[in-house]
Structures are given as C-alpha cells and as structure tokens.
Amino acid sequence: MRILLVEDEQKVASFVKKGLEEEGYAVDLAADGEAGLLMALDDVHDLIILDINLPQKDGIEVLRTLRRKKKTTPVLLLTIRAAIEDKVIGLDTGADDYLTKPFAFQELLARARALLRRRTDAELPVLKVADLTLDPSSRLVARGEETIELTAKEFSLLDYFMRNQGRVLTRAMISEHVWDYSFDTETNVIDVYVNYLRKKIDTGHNPKLIHTVRGVGYVLKVE
Ligand code: CA
C-alpha cells in the first residue's frame, strides 16, 4: 500500500510519514500543491492525504483537478478550519473523508485504514492462491491452517504479489508499488525482502508459489 502525503508543515509531515511507515505503508511526501498534484497524477497511490492550506495550489484545487481528470484515488483532507463550509466544499469536490487539525495519529491511521479497506473490499475480498490466503481487512495471512506472521513490509509485498498472480513483476514495478520515490533501486533490498517472504510462505509447503524469473524479477503462481 502506497500513500501520498501532501503537507507543507514539515513537523506534521515528518511525524505522519514516520508513523505510516512504521505501519508498513510506503509514503511519498510533497510539500506544495503543485508537486502533490504531479505525484497524484502518476496514479500509483492507494490513498492521498491532502492538506487544504498549501503553497502553490491549495488542496481543494488539487482535488478538483484530480477528479476532473477522473482519478478516483481516495482522498483524506486535512484542515485546520473546522468550518462547515470547508468540509462541504471538500466533500462536494470529491474528498472521501476529512480530519481537523490538530489530530491524534491514531485517528488519522484509523481513517486511512477505513478508506483503504473500502477500496480493497470493493476490489477483492480475500485473496487466495493455492492454499495461501491473505485477508486485506483483518490483515491475516495463512497457508492452509497455518497462520503466517509477516512484518508490515512483507505484508505489503505479498499483497502486491497476490493481486498480480501469474504476472511477472520487475524490481521496478515492485519498488513503485511497495516502496516510495526515494527508494534506491540499485540496492538489493527487494531481493532480500522477497527472500524473507519466500521463507515464510514457501518453506515447508507445496506447491512453491514465489518464483524467480532470472534477469527480470519475480512471479507468484502455482506451477
Ligand atoms: Ca498547510
């Protein structure tokens, strides 16, 4: 799961980014409306957390442009003004939810999860490949009867693999969906994580599900 955070207040931005990363989300940060809009138009994010008061372009304008361009990524608006008009304009423009500053991180996280869940529930309920299951709502992963404990990052990686069952995923594709823009694709971090995941998913089980496609990347499939 990859989240775009558009927030110009550095303190809030780094606190939210850090918190979300600890929960296993990949987070891209934009410090003004113009940069935020450009990143949002890439269409690689599962959720956008958008501050209303931003330099260059305000959040409402960013949101309006996104919706006009038929981008349906869920948007959680951040506002310091508790004014009814702000909320109404935001929701009318196509925001999915809003949060008034100051907020507790736990509340932001709960709302972010709800929006992500709404999206995943609508798309796919429980993911299943052979006897491997992943439930996006409860975040439970199991192989047959055996529950598998994954770290937040491993979970995101497996979620991406399972949504693309049978499709060869290059390191670039994996980094784009599971890590953020600042991720250095020259490192072997992806291979290391795929190996961790493979140990937990495949060791002691048949059929093997994660396969290496030499020189290209990885594929999750039943062979
Ligand atoms: Ca602001």
Short mmCIF file of N, CA and C in Angstrom, two decimals, residues 7-116:
data_model
loop_
_atom_site.label_atom_id
_atom_site.label_comp_id
_atom_site.label_asym_id
_atom_site.label_seq_id
_atom_site.Cartn_x
_atom_site.Cartn_y
_atom_site.Cartn_z
N GLU A 7 1.64 17.88 2.31
CA GLU A 7 1.61 18.68 3.55
C GLU A 7 2.84 19.56 3.59
N ASP A 8 2.62 20.88 3.77
CA ASP A 8 3.77 21.80 3.78
C ASP A 8 4.37 22.02 5.16
N GLU A 9 3.63 21.70 6.21
CA GLU A 9 4.20 21.88 7.55
C GLU A 9 5.11 20.71 7.84
N GLN A 10 6.40 21.02 7.91
CA GLN A 10 7.40 19.95 7.98
C GLN A 10 7.22 19.04 9.19
N LYS A 11 6.87 19.65 10.34
CA LYS A 11 6.73 18.87 11.57
C LYS A 11 5.63 17.83 11.42
N VAL A 12 4.47 18.29 10.95
CA VAL A 12 3.32 17.39 10.78
C VAL A 12 3.68 16.32 9.75
N ALA A 13 4.29 16.79 8.64
CA ALA A 13 4.62 15.87 7.55
C ALA A 13 5.53 14.74 8.01
N SER A 14 6.60 15.08 8.72
CA SER A 14 7.54 14.02 9.07
C SER A 14 6.98 13.11 10.14
N PHE A 15 6.15 13.67 11.02
CA PHE A 15 5.52 12.85 12.07
C PHE A 15 4.53 11.85 11.45
N VAL A 16 3.74 12.33 10.50
CA VAL A 16 2.76 11.44 9.86
C VAL A 16 3.47 10.40 8.99
N LYS A 17 4.47 10.85 8.22
CA LYS A 17 5.21 9.93 7.33
C LYS A 17 5.85 8.80 8.15
N LYS A 18 6.51 9.19 9.23
CA LYS A 18 7.20 8.21 10.05
C LYS A 18 6.20 7.20 10.63
N GLY A 19 5.09 7.71 11.15
CA GLY A 19 4.07 6.84 11.73
C GLY A 19 3.51 5.85 10.73
N LEU A 20 3.23 6.35 9.52
CA LEU A 20 2.65 5.47 8.49
C LEU A 20 3.67 4.44 8.04
N GLU A 21 4.93 4.86 7.95
CA GLU A 21 5.97 3.91 7.54
C GLU A 21 6.14 2.80 8.56
N GLU A 22 6.00 3.16 9.84
CA GLU A 22 6.08 2.13 10.88
C GLU A 22 4.95 1.12 10.74
N GLU A 23 3.84 1.54 10.14
CA GLU A 23 2.71 0.63 9.91
C GLU A 23 2.87 -0.15 8.61
N GLY A 24 3.98 0.08 7.91
CA GLY A 24 4.27 -0.71 6.71
C GLY A 24 3.85 -0.07 5.40
N TYR A 25 3.35 1.16 5.45
CA TYR A 25 2.96 1.82 4.21
C TYR A 25 4.18 2.49 3.57
N ALA A 26 4.20 2.53 2.25
CA ALA A 26 5.19 3.33 1.54
C ALA A 26 4.61 4.73 1.47
N VAL A 27 5.40 5.75 1.81
CA VAL A 27 4.86 7.11 1.85
C VAL A 27 5.69 8.06 1.00
N ASP A 28 5.04 8.74 0.07
CA ASP A 28 5.68 9.80 -0.70
C ASP A 28 5.20 11.11 -0.12
N LEU A 29 6.12 12.08 -0.08
CA LEU A 29 5.79 13.36 0.52
C LEU A 29 5.93 14.47 -0.51
N ALA A 30 4.92 15.33 -0.59
CA ALA A 30 5.00 16.53 -1.42
C ALA A 30 4.75 17.72 -0.51
N ALA A 31 5.55 18.79 -0.67
CA ALA A 31 5.46 19.92 0.25
C ALA A 31 4.64 21.09 -0.29
N ASP A 32 4.14 20.98 -1.52
CA ASP A 32 3.22 22.01 -2.02
C ASP A 32 2.21 21.38 -2.97
N GLY A 33 1.19 22.17 -3.30
CA GLY A 33 0.09 21.63 -4.10
C GLY A 33 0.48 21.23 -5.51
N GLU A 34 1.40 22.01 -6.08
CA GLU A 34 1.84 21.73 -7.45
C GLU A 34 2.54 20.37 -7.52
N ALA A 35 3.51 20.16 -6.63
CA ALA A 35 4.26 18.89 -6.59
C ALA A 35 3.32 17.75 -6.24
N GLY A 36 2.40 18.01 -5.32
CA GLY A 36 1.45 16.98 -4.91
C GLY A 36 0.58 16.53 -6.06
N LEU A 37 0.13 17.49 -6.85
CA LEU A 37 -0.74 17.16 -7.98
C LEU A 37 0.02 16.30 -8.99
N LEU A 38 1.26 16.69 -9.28
CA LEU A 38 2.06 15.92 -10.24
C LEU A 38 2.23 14.47 -9.79
N MET A 39 2.55 14.29 -8.51
CA MET A 39 2.72 12.93 -7.99
C MET A 39 1.39 12.17 -8.02
N ALA A 40 0.31 12.86 -7.66
CA ALA A 40 -1.00 12.21 -7.63
C ALA A 40 -1.42 11.74 -9.03
N LEU A 41 -1.03 12.49 -10.04
CA LEU A 41 -1.41 12.13 -11.41
C LEU A 41 -0.68 10.89 -11.91
N ASP A 42 0.39 10.50 -11.20
CA ASP A 42 1.10 9.26 -11.56
C ASP A 42 0.21 8.04 -11.33
N ASP A 43 -0.81 8.21 -10.48
CA ASP A 43 -1.78 7.14 -10.27
C ASP A 43 -1.17 5.87 -9.68
N VAL A 44 -0.20 6.01 -8.82
CA VAL A 44 0.42 4.83 -8.21
C VAL A 44 0.07 4.71 -6.72
N HIS A 45 -0.74 5.63 -6.22
CA HIS A 45 -1.03 5.62 -4.78
C HIS A 45 -2.40 5.01 -4.48
N ASP A 46 -2.49 4.42 -3.30
CA ASP A 46 -3.76 3.81 -2.87
C ASP A 46 -4.58 4.79 -2.05
N LEU A 47 -3.91 5.85 -1.58
CA LEU A 47 -4.60 6.86 -0.77
C LEU A 47 -3.81 8.16 -0.85
N ILE A 48 -4.52 9.30 -0.85
CA ILE A 48 -3.86 10.61 -0.80
C ILE A 48 -4.33 11.33 0.46
N ILE A 49 -3.37 11.75 1.28
CA ILE A 49 -3.70 12.57 2.44
C ILE A 49 -3.30 13.99 2.05
N LEU A 50 -4.31 14.85 1.96
CA LEU A 50 -4.12 16.15 1.32
C LEU A 50 -4.47 17.29 2.27
N ASP A 51 -3.49 18.13 2.57
CA ASP A 51 -3.73 19.31 3.40
C ASP A 51 -4.47 20.33 2.53
N ILE A 52 -5.36 21.12 3.14
CA ILE A 52 -6.07 22.14 2.35
C ILE A 52 -5.20 23.39 2.14
N ASN A 53 -4.58 23.86 3.23
CA ASN A 53 -3.77 25.09 3.12
C ASN A 53 -2.36 24.76 2.66
N LEU A 54 -2.12 24.98 1.38
CA LEU A 54 -0.82 24.62 0.79
C LEU A 54 -0.32 25.76 -0.08
N PRO A 55 1.01 25.91 -0.18
CA PRO A 55 1.54 26.89 -1.14
C PRO A 55 1.35 26.39 -2.58
N GLN A 56 1.49 27.25 -3.56
CA GLN A 56 1.34 26.99 -4.99
C GLN A 56 -0.12 26.77 -5.41
N LYS A 57 -0.69 25.68 -4.90
CA LYS A 57 -2.07 25.34 -5.24
C LYS A 57 -2.69 24.82 -3.95
N ASP A 58 -3.89 25.25 -3.60
CA ASP A 58 -4.43 24.70 -2.35
C ASP A 58 -5.03 23.30 -2.58
N GLY A 59 -5.30 22.63 -1.46
CA GLY A 59 -5.75 21.25 -1.52
C GLY A 59 -7.03 21.06 -2.32
N ILE A 60 -7.95 22.01 -2.18
CA ILE A 60 -9.23 21.91 -2.89
C ILE A 60 -8.99 21.95 -4.41
N GLU A 61 -8.07 22.82 -4.82
CA GLU A 61 -7.77 22.94 -6.24
C GLU A 61 -7.12 21.65 -6.77
N VAL A 62 -6.22 21.10 -5.96
CA VAL A 62 -5.56 19.83 -6.33
C VAL A 62 -6.61 18.74 -6.50
N LEU A 63 -7.51 18.67 -5.51
CA LEU A 63 -8.55 17.65 -5.53
C LEU A 63 -9.48 17.83 -6.73
N ARG A 64 -9.85 19.08 -7.01
CA ARG A 64 -10.74 19.35 -8.13
C ARG A 64 -10.11 18.90 -9.45
N THR A 65 -8.82 19.20 -9.61
CA THR A 65 -8.11 18.79 -10.84
C THR A 65 -8.06 17.27 -10.97
N LEU A 66 -7.77 16.61 -9.85
CA LEU A 66 -7.69 15.14 -9.87
C LEU A 66 -9.02 14.52 -10.30
N ARG A 67 -10.09 14.99 -9.71
CA ARG A 67 -11.40 14.41 -10.02
C ARG A 67 -11.82 14.74 -11.45
N ARG A 68 -11.43 15.94 -11.92
CA ARG A 68 -11.75 16.30 -13.29
C ARG A 68 -11.02 15.38 -14.27
N LYS A 69 -9.83 14.95 -13.85
CA LYS A 69 -9.06 14.04 -14.70
C LYS A 69 -9.43 12.58 -14.43
N LYS A 70 -10.54 12.37 -13.73
CA LYS A 70 -11.07 11.03 -13.48
C LYS A 70 -10.16 10.14 -12.65
N LYS A 71 -9.36 10.76 -11.78
CA LYS A 71 -8.56 9.97 -10.84
C LYS A 71 -9.42 9.69 -9.62
N THR A 72 -9.57 8.40 -9.31
CA THR A 72 -10.51 8.04 -8.25
C THR A 72 -9.83 7.67 -6.93
N THR A 73 -8.51 7.87 -6.85
CA THR A 73 -7.79 7.56 -5.62
C THR A 73 -8.50 8.22 -4.42
N PRO A 74 -8.75 7.45 -3.33
CA PRO A 74 -9.40 8.06 -2.17
C PRO A 74 -8.57 9.22 -1.61
N VAL A 75 -9.25 10.27 -1.17
CA VAL A 75 -8.57 11.44 -0.63
C VAL A 75 -9.08 11.74 0.78
N LEU A 76 -8.14 11.86 1.70
CA LEU A 76 -8.44 12.29 3.06
C LEU A 76 -7.92 13.72 3.20
N LEU A 77 -8.83 14.67 3.43
CA LEU A 77 -8.43 16.08 3.52
C LEU A 77 -8.05 16.44 4.95
N LEU A 78 -7.01 17.25 5.07
CA LEU A 78 -6.63 17.78 6.39
C LEU A 78 -6.95 19.27 6.41
N THR A 79 -7.63 19.71 7.45
CA THR A 79 -7.96 21.12 7.53
C THR A 79 -7.76 21.64 8.94
N ILE A 80 -7.38 22.91 9.07
CA ILE A 80 -7.29 23.48 10.42
C ILE A 80 -8.60 24.18 10.75
N ARG A 81 -9.34 24.46 9.70
CA ARG A 81 -10.61 25.15 9.93
C ARG A 81 -11.71 24.14 10.11
N ALA A 82 -12.40 24.29 11.21
CA ALA A 82 -13.47 23.33 11.47
C ALA A 82 -14.77 23.82 10.83
N ALA A 83 -14.62 24.89 10.01
CA ALA A 83 -15.82 25.48 9.41
C ALA A 83 -16.58 24.48 8.55
N ILE A 84 -17.89 24.51 8.70
CA ILE A 84 -18.77 23.62 7.95
C ILE A 84 -18.55 23.79 6.44
N GLU A 85 -18.40 25.06 6.00
CA GLU A 85 -18.27 25.34 4.55
C GLU A 85 -17.08 24.58 3.95
N ASP A 86 -15.98 24.56 4.71
CA ASP A 86 -14.77 23.87 4.24
C ASP A 86 -15.03 22.40 3.99
N LYS A 87 -15.72 21.80 4.94
CA LYS A 87 -16.00 20.36 4.84
C LYS A 87 -16.94 20.09 3.67
N VAL A 88 -17.94 20.96 3.56
CA VAL A 88 -18.92 20.78 2.49
C VAL A 88 -18.23 20.93 1.13
N ILE A 89 -17.41 21.98 0.99
CA ILE A 89 -16.70 22.18 -0.29
C ILE A 89 -15.82 20.97 -0.57
N GLY A 90 -15.10 20.52 0.45
CA GLY A 90 -14.20 19.38 0.29
C GLY A 90 -14.93 18.13 -0.16
N LEU A 91 -16.02 17.83 0.52
CA LEU A 91 -16.76 16.60 0.19
C LEU A 91 -17.43 16.74 -1.18
N ASP A 92 -17.92 17.96 -1.47
CA ASP A 92 -18.55 18.18 -2.78
C ASP A 92 -17.54 18.04 -3.91
N THR A 93 -16.30 18.41 -3.63
CA THR A 93 -15.26 18.33 -4.66
C THR A 93 -14.80 16.90 -4.88
N GLY A 94 -15.13 16.02 -3.95
CA GLY A 94 -14.80 14.61 -4.17
C GLY A 94 -13.85 14.03 -3.14
N ALA A 95 -13.74 14.69 -1.97
CA ALA A 95 -12.94 14.11 -0.89
C ALA A 95 -13.73 12.94 -0.30
N ASP A 96 -13.03 11.95 0.23
CA ASP A 96 -13.71 10.79 0.79
C ASP A 96 -13.92 10.94 2.29
N ASP A 97 -13.05 11.75 2.91
CA ASP A 97 -13.16 11.98 4.35
C ASP A 97 -12.30 13.19 4.68
N TYR A 98 -12.44 13.72 5.89
CA TYR A 98 -11.58 14.83 6.28
C TYR A 98 -11.25 14.71 7.75
N LEU A 99 -10.19 15.38 8.14
CA LEU A 99 -9.72 15.33 9.52
C LEU A 99 -9.30 16.75 9.89
N THR A 100 -9.74 17.21 11.07
CA THR A 100 -9.42 18.57 11.50
C THR A 100 -8.16 18.56 12.36
N LYS A 101 -7.24 19.46 12.03
CA LYS A 101 -6.01 19.59 12.83
C LYS A 101 -6.31 20.38 14.10
N PRO A 102 -5.66 20.11 15.22
CA PRO A 102 -4.69 19.03 15.40
C PRO A 102 -5.41 17.70 15.60
N PHE A 103 -4.77 16.63 15.17
CA PHE A 103 -5.39 15.31 15.31
C PHE A 103 -4.39 14.36 15.96
N ALA A 104 -4.90 13.28 16.53
CA ALA A 104 -4.03 12.25 17.08
C ALA A 104 -3.67 11.31 15.93
N PHE A 105 -2.44 10.85 15.91
CA PHE A 105 -2.02 9.97 14.82
C PHE A 105 -2.92 8.75 14.69
N GLN A 106 -3.34 8.21 15.82
CA GLN A 106 -4.21 7.02 15.80
C GLN A 106 -5.51 7.27 15.04
N GLU A 107 -6.00 8.52 15.14
CA GLU A 107 -7.24 8.82 14.43
C GLU A 107 -6.99 8.89 12.92
N LEU A 108 -5.87 9.49 12.55
CA LEU A 108 -5.51 9.55 11.13
C LEU A 108 -5.36 8.12 10.58
N LEU A 109 -4.69 7.29 11.36
CA LEU A 109 -4.44 5.92 10.94
C LEU A 109 -5.76 5.16 10.76
N ALA A 110 -6.67 5.34 11.70
CA ALA A 110 -7.96 4.65 11.63
C ALA A 110 -8.72 5.08 10.37
N ARG A 111 -8.70 6.38 10.08
CA ARG A 111 -9.41 6.86 8.88
C ARG A 111 -8.74 6.41 7.60
N ALA A 112 -7.41 6.42 7.60
CA ALA A 112 -6.67 5.96 6.43
C ALA A 112 -7.00 4.49 6.17
N ARG A 113 -6.99 3.69 7.23
CA ARG A 113 -7.29 2.26 7.09
C ARG A 113 -8.69 2.04 6.54
N ALA A 114 -9.64 2.83 7.07
CA ALA A 114 -11.03 2.68 6.63
C ALA A 114 -11.14 2.96 5.13
N LEU A 115 -10.45 3.99 4.67
CA LEU A 115 -10.52 4.33 3.24
C LEU A 115 -9.84 3.27 2.39
N LEU A 116 -8.71 2.76 2.86
CA LEU A 116 -8.00 1.72 2.12
C LEU A 116 -8.82 0.44 2.09
#
